[in-house]
């Protein structure tokens, strides 16, 4: 699949942002200007991500229509969860900043919605059967793990961060391991795609078109797969291992300060690979994966 | 609503005969020609006369080589377009309700006024039947020529999809696949019509007919009796006389 920058920026920033917002609403109790800046960072990450996702649309002016199909569509559910989370958390954020003393329990609905947003983002990909690498529960689990790790790091919670990073590393490895055999397990081949499999050995004789097309560009993106081992190593080292060491070795606040940018770079590497490595079954018709 | 209808009154679709298709691309051209000026925005081209031409098509024809174990290889031409699936995954993923399956005839359509161009439906389709129009930013797909098949301004013989109407070898058939008595259903039953990628669970309406078995070189030719030429008249008399000498 085509690793579109808008979608990569959206999922990485919003993932961290919503994870952070959920923690700000429940665990933390900053007050005054400190609260303002913490909430500002959370809201900024979540909203910059959501704004970036609009650049992916062919007709962004109609984006409001994405709220209409929550009964069937995960993308619509994600839009609702994200919008409601940002709304529900606003009173808590204002209370923290202006010291209005709203009880912490008011943060819980917004936190649940923020976590639901992360899960819905994962389900948008996991629901697509035509991309076998994505069609698995490890995908929403991975998005939740990224939200937890990014949120804990931003919140500067040392022990939860260490635990979340361990879980994230495990989920990444599991997602890759499950994903590598997913296409073969799905059972789609040029034989089933054309129904000619029983007649003999099949090969592409002539392509349907000689130049590019939307399908080739969007679904049969083969360029990004060349550096898979290096990108996986980068994602694990930058996203998990180095932030883990930073938290263990650096004193006080310096641990999270150093860990957050490293973790974010690792998240970008992982997300690029998440799209670039995902093979769509339509590639079979073109003799490509 | 992008929930799928539980049951459609009819299931209009195509039956494509891979035995007869010669890969002439006439259906591709006819489809582009009709749908460039009918339902929805035109099918745009990008850089059509340049070095990297591309464009939106609702129907594309591939060619595959089949190498049987003990026979000559053969070429199978393979038209690929929307299969108007019963369990269409492209419909349920749509966040805006632009993608829908009609209850009355099962045609899967895009309401282009409501399409935000997110591309998720094209991702969900295993068959590559949907292409985003690069000029309009909305999703295009086969409409089964919904603006032809019910169009009373057209002569009756033209009230079928443009690809079917134009096919010079009769490799494409149009009809109601929910009605077991329809011509297309009987054709599917007689020729062993099948679904593409059944493992994807989409339950396509369109069916494909497999290539018929080919003659083997070692089998007696159907033309053998015609090759035994018996001369008549003067030549026949000469033949008999000369044969006796």
Coordinates of C-alpha atoms in Angstrom, one line a residue:
Chain A
X1 CA 0.0 0.0 0.0
X2 CA 1.1 3.5 -0.7
X3 CA 2.6 5.1 2.5
X4 CA 0.9 8.5 2.1
X5 CA 2.7 11.1 4.3
X6 CA -0.6 12.6 5.4
X7 CA -1.8 9.3 6.8
X8 CA 1.5 8.5 8.5
X9 CA 1.6 11.9 10.2
X10 CA -2.0 11.5 11.2
X11 CA -1.7 8.1 12.8
X12 CA 1.6 8.8 14.6
X13 CA 0.7 12.2 16.0
X14 CA -2.9 11.5 16.8
X15 CA -1.9 8.2 18.3
X16 CA 0.5 9.8 20.7
X17 CA -1.9 12.7 21.3
X18 CA -4.9 10.7 22.3
X19 CA -2.8 8.4 24.5
X20 CA -1.4 11.5 26.3
X21 CA -4.9 13.1 26.6
X22 CA -6.3 9.9 28.2
X23 CA -3.6 10.0 30.8
X24 CA -3.9 13.8 31.5
X25 CA -7.6 13.3 32.1
X26 CA -7.2 10.5 34.6
X27 CA -3.8 10.1 36.2
X28 CA -2.3 13.6 36.2
X29 CA -3.5 16.7 38.1
X30 CA -1.4 19.5 36.8
X31 CA -2.8 23.0 37.7
X32 CA -2.4 26.5 36.3
X33 CA 0.0 27.3 33.5
X34 CA 1.7 23.8 33.7
X35 CA -1.7 22.3 33.1
X36 CA -2.3 24.6 30.1
X37 CA 0.9 23.6 28.4
X38 CA 0.4 19.9 29.0
X39 CA -3.1 20.0 27.7
X40 CA -2.0 22.2 24.8
X41 CA 0.6 19.6 23.7
X42 CA -2.0 16.8 23.9
X43 CA -4.7 18.8 22.0
X44 CA -2.1 20.0 19.4
X45 CA -0.8 16.5 18.6
X46 CA -4.3 15.1 18.3
X47 CA -5.6 18.0 16.2
X48 CA -2.6 18.3 13.9
X49 CA -2.9 14.6 13.2
X50 CA -6.6 15.0 12.4
X51 CA -6.0 18.0 10.2
X52 CA -3.2 16.1 8.3
X53 CA -5.7 13.2 7.6
X54 CA -7.9 15.7 5.7
X55 CA -5.1 16.2 3.2
X56 CA -5.5 12.6 2.2
X57 CA -9.1 13.3 1.0
X58 CA -10.0 14.0 -2.6
X59 CA -12.8 16.3 -1.4
X60 CA -11.9 17.6 2.1
X61 CA -14.8 20.1 2.1
X62 CA -17.3 17.3 2.5
X63 CA -15.4 15.7 5.4
X64 CA -18.4 16.4 7.8
X65 CA -20.2 13.6 5.9
X66 CA -17.8 11.1 7.5
X67 CA -19.9 11.4 10.7
X68 CA -23.0 9.8 9.2
X69 CA -22.2 6.1 8.9
X70 CA -21.1 5.1 12.4
X71 CA -23.4 2.0 12.2
X72 CA -21.3 0.3 9.6
X73 CA -18.0 2.2 9.0
X74 CA -14.9 2.2 11.3
X75 CA -13.7 5.4 9.7
X76 CA -17.0 7.1 10.7
X77 CA -16.7 5.6 14.3
X78 CA -13.2 7.0 14.5
X79 CA -14.4 10.4 13.5
X80 CA -17.1 10.3 16.2
X81 CA -14.7 9.0 18.9
X82 CA -12.1 11.6 18.1
X83 CA -14.5 14.5 18.0
X84 CA -16.3 13.5 21.2
X85 CA -13.1 12.8 23.0
X86 CA -11.8 16.3 22.3
X87 CA -15.1 17.8 23.3
X88 CA -15.5 15.7 26.5
X89 CA -12.0 16.5 27.7
X90 CA -12.3 20.3 27.2
X91 CA -14.0 20.9 30.6
X92 CA -11.4 18.9 32.4
X93 CA -8.6 20.7 30.6
X94 CA -10.2 24.1 31.4
X95 CA -10.7 23.1 35.0
X96 CA -7.0 22.1 35.4
X97 CA -5.8 25.3 33.8
X98 CA -8.2 27.7 35.6
X99 CA -8.2 25.6 38.8
X100 CA -11.9 25.2 38.9
X101 CA -11.7 22.0 40.9
X102 CA -13.7 19.6 38.7
X103 CA -13.4 16.1 40.2
X104 CA -11.0 13.7 38.3
X105 CA -13.9 11.3 37.6
X106 CA -15.1 13.8 34.9
X107 CA -12.0 12.9 32.9
X108 CA -12.9 9.2 32.5
X109 CA -15.5 9.4 29.7
X110 CA -13.1 11.5 27.6
X111 CA -10.3 9.1 28.4
X112 CA -12.4 6.1 27.3
X113 CA -13.3 7.9 24.1
X114 CA -9.6 8.7 23.4
X115 CA -8.7 5.0 23.8
X116 CA -11.7 4.1 21.6
X117 CA -10.2 6.5 18.9
X118 CA -7.0 4.6 19.0
X119 CA -8.8 1.2 18.7
X120 CA -11.0 2.5 15.8
X121 CA -7.9 3.7 13.9
X122 CA -6.5 0.2 14.1
X123 CA -9.8 -1.3 13.1
X124 CA -9.9 0.8 9.9
X125 CA -6.9 -1.2 8.7
X126 CA -7.7 -4.5 10.5
X127 CA -11.2 -4.8 8.8
X128 CA -9.7 -4.9 5.3
X129 CA -9.6 -8.5 4.3
X130 CA -8.0 -7.7 0.9
X131 CA -4.8 -6.7 2.7
X132 CA -4.0 -9.9 4.6
X133 CA -1.1 -8.4 6.6
X134 CA -3.6 -6.0 8.2
X135 CA -6.5 -8.3 8.7
X136 CA -5.6 -9.3 12.3
X137 CA -6.2 -8.3 15.9
X138 CA -2.6 -7.4 16.4
X139 CA -3.2 -4.2 14.3
X140 CA -5.6 -2.5 16.8
X141 CA -3.5 -3.9 19.6
X142 CA -0.4 -2.3 18.1
X143 CA -2.1 1.1 17.7
X144 CA -3.2 0.9 21.4
X145 CA 0.3 -0.1 22.5
X146 CA 1.7 2.9 20.6
X147 CA -0.8 5.2 22.2
X148 CA 0.0 3.8 25.7
X149 CA 3.8 4.1 25.2
X150 CA 3.7 7.6 23.6
X151 CA 1.2 8.8 26.2
X152 CA 3.2 7.5 29.1
X153 CA 6.5 9.0 27.7
X154 CA 4.9 12.4 27.2
X155 CA 3.4 12.3 30.7
X156 CA 6.8 11.4 32.1
X157 CA 5.6 8.4 34.0
X158 CA 8.7 6.3 34.4
X159 CA 7.6 2.9 35.4
X160 CA 4.4 2.8 33.2
X161 CA 6.6 4.0 30.3
X162 CA 9.0 1.2 30.8
X163 CA 6.2 -1.4 30.9
X164 CA 4.4 0.2 27.9
X165 CA 7.6 0.2 25.9
X166 CA 8.1 -3.5 26.6
X167 CA 4.6 -4.3 25.5
X168 CA 5.0 -2.2 22.4
X169 CA 8.2 -4.0 21.5
X170 CA 6.5 -7.3 21.9
X171 CA 3.4 -6.2 19.8
X172 CA 5.6 -4.9 17.0
X173 CA 7.5 -8.2 16.8
X174 CA 4.3 -10.2 17.0
X175 CA 2.6 -8.0 14.3
X176 CA 5.6 -8.6 12.0
X177 CA 5.8 -12.3 12.7
X178 CA 2.1 -12.9 12.1
X179 CA 2.1 -10.5 9.1
X180 CA 4.9 -12.2 7.2
X181 CA 2.8 -15.4 6.7
X182 CA -0.6 -13.7 6.4
X183 CA -0.7 -13.4 2.6
X184 CA 0.0 -17.1 2.1
X185 CA -2.5 -18.0 4.8
X186 CA -5.2 -15.9 3.2
X187 CA -5.0 -18.3 0.2
X188 CA -5.4 -15.8 -2.6
X189 CA -3.3 -16.6 -5.6
X190 CA -3.3 -15.6 -9.3
X191 CA -5.2 -19.0 -9.7
X192 CA -8.1 -18.0 -7.4
X193 CA -8.0 -14.4 -8.7
X194 CA -8.6 -15.5 -12.2
X195 CA -10.2 -18.9 -11.5
X196 CA -7.7 -20.4 -14.0
X197 CA -5.6 -22.1 -11.4
X198 CA -6.8 -25.6 -12.3
X199 CA -5.8 -25.4 -15.9
X200 CA -2.0 -25.2 -15.6
X201 CA 0.8 -23.0 -14.6
X202 CA -0.3 -19.3 -14.8
X203 CA 1.7 -16.3 -15.6
X204 CA 1.1 -12.7 -16.7
X205 CA 1.3 -12.5 -20.5
X206 CA 0.4 -8.8 -21.0
X207 CA -0.5 -6.2 -18.5
X208 CA -3.9 -4.4 -18.8
X209 CA -2.2 -1.1 -19.3
X210 CA 1.4 -0.1 -20.0
X211 CA 1.6 3.1 -18.0
X212 CA 0.7 3.7 -14.4
X213 CA -2.8 3.8 -12.8
X214 CA -4.4 4.6 -9.5
X215 CA -4.3 0.9 -8.6
X216 CA -0.6 0.6 -9.2
X217 CA 0.2 3.7 -7.3
X218 CA -2.1 3.2 -4.4
X219 CA -2.3 -0.6 -3.8
X220 CA 0.8 -2.1 -5.5
X221 CA 3.4 0.2 -4.0
X222 CA 6.6 -2.0 -4.1
X223 CA 9.3 0.6 -3.7
X224 CA 9.2 0.9 0.1
X225 CA 9.8 -2.8 0.8
X226 CA 13.5 -2.9 -0.1
X227 CA 14.7 -1.9 3.3
X228 CA 12.5 -4.0 5.5
X229 CA 15.1 -5.4 7.9
X230 CA 16.8 -2.0 8.3
X231 CA 13.4 -0.2 9.0
X232 CA 12.3 -2.9 11.4
X233 CA 15.6 -2.5 13.3
X234 CA 15.2 1.3 13.3
X235 CA 11.6 1.0 14.6
X236 CA 12.6 -1.3 17.4
X237 CA 15.8 0.6 18.4
X238 CA 14.5 4.2 18.1
X239 CA 10.9 3.4 19.1
X240 CA 11.6 1.1 22.0
X241 CA 15.2 0.2 23.0
X242 CA 16.7 3.7 23.2
X243 CA 13.7 5.4 25.0
X244 CA 13.9 2.4 27.4
X245 CA 17.6 3.1 28.1
X246 CA 17.0 6.8 28.3
X247 CA 14.4 6.3 31.1
X248 CA 16.7 3.9 32.9
X249 CA 19.9 5.8 32.7
X250 CA 19.1 9.5 32.6
X251 CA 18.1 11.3 35.8
X252 CA 14.8 13.0 36.5
X253 CA 13.0 14.8 33.6
X254 CA 15.9 14.3 31.2
X255 CA 14.9 10.7 30.6
X256 CA 11.4 11.4 29.0
X257 CA 12.8 14.6 27.3
X258 CA 15.3 12.5 25.4
X259 CA 13.0 9.5 25.0
X260 CA 10.0 11.3 23.3
X261 CA 11.8 12.5 20.1
X262 CA 13.5 9.1 19.7
X263 CA 10.3 7.2 20.2
X264 CA 8.5 9.4 17.7
X265 CA 11.2 8.7 15.0
X266 CA 10.8 5.0 15.7
X267 CA 7.0 5.4 15.4
X268 CA 7.4 7.1 12.0
X269 CA 9.7 4.2 10.8
X270 CA 7.2 1.6 12.0
X271 CA 4.3 3.4 10.3
X272 CA 6.0 3.8 7.0
X273 CA 6.7 0.1 7.0
X274 CA 3.1 -0.7 8.1
X275 CA 1.9 0.8 4.8
X276 CA 4.8 0.1 2.5
X277 CA 5.0 -3.6 3.4
X278 CA 1.2 -4.3 3.3
X279 CA 0.4 -6.3 0.1
X280 CA -3.1 -5.9 -1.5
X281 CA -4.5 -9.0 -3.2
X282 CA -5.2 -6.9 -6.4
X283 CA -1.5 -7.0 -7.1
X284 CA -2.0 -10.7 -8.1
X285 CA -3.8 -9.5 -11.3
X286 CA -0.6 -7.6 -12.2
X287 CA 1.7 -10.4 -11.2
X288 CA 3.0 -8.2 -8.4
X289 CA 2.8 -8.3 -4.6
Chain B
X1 CA -26.8 4.0 4.5
X2 CA -23.8 1.9 3.9
X3 CA -25.2 -1.1 5.6
X4 CA -25.7 -3.8 2.9
X5 CA -29.3 -4.8 2.0
X6 CA -30.0 -8.2 3.4
X7 CA -31.5 -9.3 0.1
X8 CA -31.9 -7.6 -3.3
X9 CA -35.0 -8.1 -5.5
X10 CA -32.8 -8.9 -8.5
X11 CA -29.1 -9.4 -8.9
X12 CA -28.1 -7.7 -12.2
X13 CA -24.7 -8.6 -13.3
X14 CA -22.4 -9.8 -16.1
X15 CA -21.3 -13.2 -17.2
X16 CA -17.9 -13.1 -18.9
X17 CA -16.9 -15.9 -21.2
X18 CA -13.1 -16.4 -21.0
X19 CA -13.3 -18.9 -23.9
X20 CA -14.6 -16.4 -26.4
X21 CA -12.9 -13.2 -25.3
X22 CA -10.2 -12.3 -27.8
X23 CA -8.7 -9.4 -25.8
X24 CA -9.6 -6.7 -28.4
X25 CA -10.2 -4.1 -25.6
X26 CA -13.4 -2.9 -27.4
X27 CA -15.3 -3.2 -24.0
X28 CA -12.6 -1.0 -22.4
X29 CA -13.1 1.7 -25.0
X30 CA -16.9 1.4 -25.1
X31 CA -17.0 1.7 -21.3
X32 CA -14.8 4.7 -21.2
X33 CA -16.7 6.3 -24.1
X34 CA -20.1 5.9 -22.5
X35 CA -19.1 6.6 -18.9
X36 CA -17.1 9.7 -19.9
X37 CA -20.4 11.5 -20.6
X38 CA -23.1 9.8 -18.7
X39 CA -23.4 9.0 -15.0
X40 CA -21.3 11.3 -12.7
X41 CA -18.2 13.2 -13.4
X42 CA -16.2 12.3 -16.6
X43 CA -13.4 9.7 -16.5
X44 CA -10.4 11.9 -16.6
X45 CA -7.0 11.3 -18.2
X46 CA -3.7 12.6 -16.9
X47 CA -1.0 13.5 -19.4
X48 CA -2.8 11.5 -22.1
X49 CA -0.4 12.5 -25.0
X50 CA 2.8 12.6 -22.9
X51 CA 5.3 10.0 -21.9
X52 CA 3.4 8.8 -18.8
X53 CA -0.2 8.7 -19.7
X54 CA -2.7 7.5 -17.1
X55 CA -6.4 7.7 -16.5
X56 CA -9.5 6.4 -14.9
X57 CA -11.0 3.2 -16.3
X58 CA -13.9 1.1 -15.0
X59 CA -12.9 -2.0 -17.0
X60 CA -9.5 -3.4 -17.8
X61 CA -8.5 -6.4 -19.8
X62 CA -5.5 -8.5 -18.7
X63 CA -3.9 -11.4 -20.6
X64 CA -2.5 -14.5 -18.9
X65 CA -0.6 -17.4 -20.2
X66 CA -1.7 -20.9 -19.1
X67 CA 0.8 -23.7 -19.4
X68 CA -1.0 -27.1 -19.0
X69 CA 1.2 -30.0 -18.0
X70 CA 0.9 -31.9 -21.2
X71 CA -0.5 -29.6 -23.8
X72 CA 0.3 -26.5 -25.7
X73 CA 0.2 -23.2 -23.7
X74 CA -2.7 -20.9 -24.3
X75 CA -3.5 -17.3 -23.8
X76 CA -6.6 -16.3 -21.8
X77 CA -7.8 -12.8 -22.0
X78 CA -9.3 -11.6 -18.8
X79 CA -11.6 -8.6 -18.5
X80 CA -11.8 -7.2 -14.9
X81 CA -14.4 -4.9 -13.6
X82 CA -16.8 -4.5 -10.6
X83 CA -18.5 -7.8 -9.7
X84 CA -21.4 -6.1 -7.8
X85 CA -20.7 -8.4 -4.9
X86 CA -23.6 -9.6 -2.6
X87 CA -21.4 -9.0 0.4
X88 CA -19.6 -5.9 -1.0
X89 CA -16.8 -4.9 1.4
X90 CA -16.4 -1.6 -0.4
X91 CA -19.9 -0.5 0.7
X92 CA -19.7 -1.1 4.5
X93 CA -16.3 0.7 4.9
X94 CA -17.6 4.0 3.4
X95 CA -17.8 6.6 6.1
X96 CA -20.2 9.0 4.3
X97 CA -22.8 6.7 2.8
X98 CA -21.7 7.6 -0.7
X99 CA -21.2 3.9 -1.5
X100 CA -24.3 1.8 -1.6
X101 CA -25.9 -1.3 -3.0
X102 CA -29.3 -0.9 -4.5
X103 CA -32.1 -3.0 -3.1
X104 CA -34.1 -3.2 -6.3
X105 CA -31.4 -4.6 -8.6
X106 CA -28.2 -5.2 -6.5
X107 CA -26.1 -2.6 -8.5
X108 CA -23.3 -1.2 -6.4
X109 CA -23.1 2.6 -7.0
X110 CA -21.2 5.7 -5.7
X111 CA -23.2 8.9 -5.0
X112 CA -20.4 11.2 -6.1
X113 CA -22.1 14.2 -4.4
X114 CA -21.3 12.6 -1.0
X115 CA -17.9 11.0 -1.8
X116 CA -15.0 12.6 0.1
X117 CA -12.4 10.7 -1.8
X118 CA -10.8 8.9 1.2
X119 CA -10.1 5.9 -1.0
X120 CA -11.0 3.3 1.7
X121 CA -13.5 1.5 -0.5
X122 CA -10.8 1.0 -3.2
X123 CA -8.6 -0.5 -0.4
X124 CA -11.4 -2.8 0.7
X125 CA -12.1 -4.2 -2.9
X126 CA -10.0 -7.3 -3.6
X127 CA -10.6 -7.0 -7.3
X128 CA -9.3 -3.4 -8.0
X129 CA -12.7 -2.5 -9.3
X130 CA -12.6 1.1 -8.0
X131 CA -10.4 3.9 -9.2
X132 CA -10.2 7.4 -7.8
X133 CA -10.6 10.0 -10.4
X134 CA -7.5 12.2 -10.1
X135 CA -9.2 15.3 -11.5
X136 CA -12.5 15.2 -9.5
X137 CA -11.2 13.5 -6.4
X138 CA -14.2 11.1 -6.2
X139 CA -14.3 7.3 -6.5
X140 CA -15.4 5.9 -9.9
X141 CA -16.6 2.4 -10.5
X142 CA -18.7 0.3 -12.9
X143 CA -22.4 1.4 -12.8
X144 CA -23.5 -1.5 -14.9
X145 CA -24.5 1.3 -17.2
X146 CA -27.4 2.2 -15.0
X147 CA -28.1 5.1 -17.3
X148 CA -28.5 2.7 -20.3
X149 CA -30.3 -0.3 -19.0
X150 CA -33.4 1.5 -17.9
X151 CA -33.2 4.3 -20.5
X152 CA -36.4 4.3 -22.5
X153 CA -34.9 6.9 -24.9
X154 CA -32.6 4.3 -26.3
X155 CA -33.7 1.5 -28.7
X156 CA -34.4 -1.7 -26.8
X157 CA -31.4 -3.5 -28.1
X158 CA -29.1 -0.8 -26.7
X159 CA -30.5 -1.1 -23.1
X160 CA -27.6 -3.2 -21.9
X161 CA -24.2 -2.1 -20.6
X162 CA -21.9 -0.6 -23.2
X163 CA -19.3 -3.3 -22.8
X164 CA -21.9 -6.0 -23.5
X165 CA -23.4 -4.1 -26.4
X166 CA -20.0 -3.6 -28.1
X167 CA -18.4 -7.0 -27.6
X168 CA -17.7 -8.3 -31.1
X169 CA -17.4 -12.0 -30.0
X170 CA -20.4 -12.1 -27.6
X171 CA -18.1 -12.8 -24.7
X172 CA -20.1 -10.6 -22.3
X173 CA -23.6 -11.3 -21.2
X174 CA -25.9 -9.2 -19.0
X175 CA -28.9 -10.3 -17.0
X176 CA -30.5 -11.2 -13.6
X177 CA -28.3 -13.7 -11.8
X178 CA -30.9 -14.1 -9.0
X179 CA -33.4 -15.6 -11.3
X180 CA -32.4 -19.2 -12.0
X181 CA -34.5 -19.2 -15.2
X182 CA -32.7 -16.2 -16.8
X183 CA -30.5 -16.8 -19.8
X184 CA -27.3 -15.8 -17.9
X185 CA -28.1 -18.1 -15.0
X186 CA -28.6 -21.0 -17.4
X187 CA -25.4 -20.1 -19.1
X188 CA -23.6 -20.2 -15.8
X189 CA -25.1 -23.6 -15.0
X190 CA -24.3 -25.1 -18.4
X191 CA -20.7 -23.9 -18.6
X192 CA -19.7 -24.1 -14.9
X193 CA -19.5 -20.4 -14.2
X194 CA -17.5 -19.5 -11.1
X195 CA -16.6 -16.7 -8.6
X196 CA -13.3 -14.8 -8.5
X197 CA -11.4 -15.1 -5.2
X198 CA -14.2 -16.9 -3.3
X199 CA -11.9 -17.0 -0.2
X200 CA -12.4 -13.3 0.2
X201 CA -16.0 -13.9 1.2
X202 CA -17.4 -11.2 -1.1
X203 CA -20.0 -13.5 -2.9
X204 CA -19.7 -11.8 -6.4
X205 CA -22.7 -11.5 -8.6
X206 CA -20.7 -11.5 -11.8
X207 CA -19.6 -14.9 -13.0
X208 CA -16.7 -16.1 -15.3
X209 CA -17.0 -19.0 -17.7
X210 CA -13.8 -21.1 -18.0
X211 CA -12.1 -21.7 -21.3
X212 CA -13.4 -24.8 -23.0
X213 CA -11.2 -27.9 -23.3
X214 CA -8.9 -27.6 -26.4
X215 CA -8.3 -30.4 -29.0
X216 CA -5.1 -32.4 -28.5
X217 CA -2.8 -32.9 -31.5
X218 CA -2.9 -36.7 -31.0
X219 CA -6.6 -36.8 -31.1
X220 CA -8.4 -37.5 -34.5
X221 CA -9.3 -34.2 -36.1
X222 CA -12.9 -33.3 -36.5
X223 CA -12.0 -32.5 -40.1
X224 CA -10.8 -36.1 -40.9
X225 CA -13.9 -37.3 -42.9
X226 CA -13.7 -34.2 -45.0
X227 CA -10.0 -34.9 -45.9
X228 CA -11.0 -38.2 -47.6
X229 CA -11.8 -36.6 -51.0
X230 CA -13.7 -38.8 -53.5
X231 CA -13.4 -37.7 -57.1
X232 CA -16.6 -37.8 -59.2
X233 CA -17.3 -37.6 -63.0
X234 CA -14.5 -38.0 -65.5
X235 CA -11.9 -37.7 -62.8
X236 CA -13.7 -40.3 -60.8
X237 CA -13.8 -42.8 -63.8
X238 CA -10.1 -42.1 -64.5
X239 CA -9.4 -42.7 -60.8
X240 CA -11.2 -46.1 -60.8
X241 CA -9.7 -47.2 -64.1
X242 CA -6.1 -46.2 -63.2
X243 CA -6.6 -47.9 -59.9
X244 CA -7.3 -51.2 -61.6
X245 CA -4.4 -51.2 -64.0

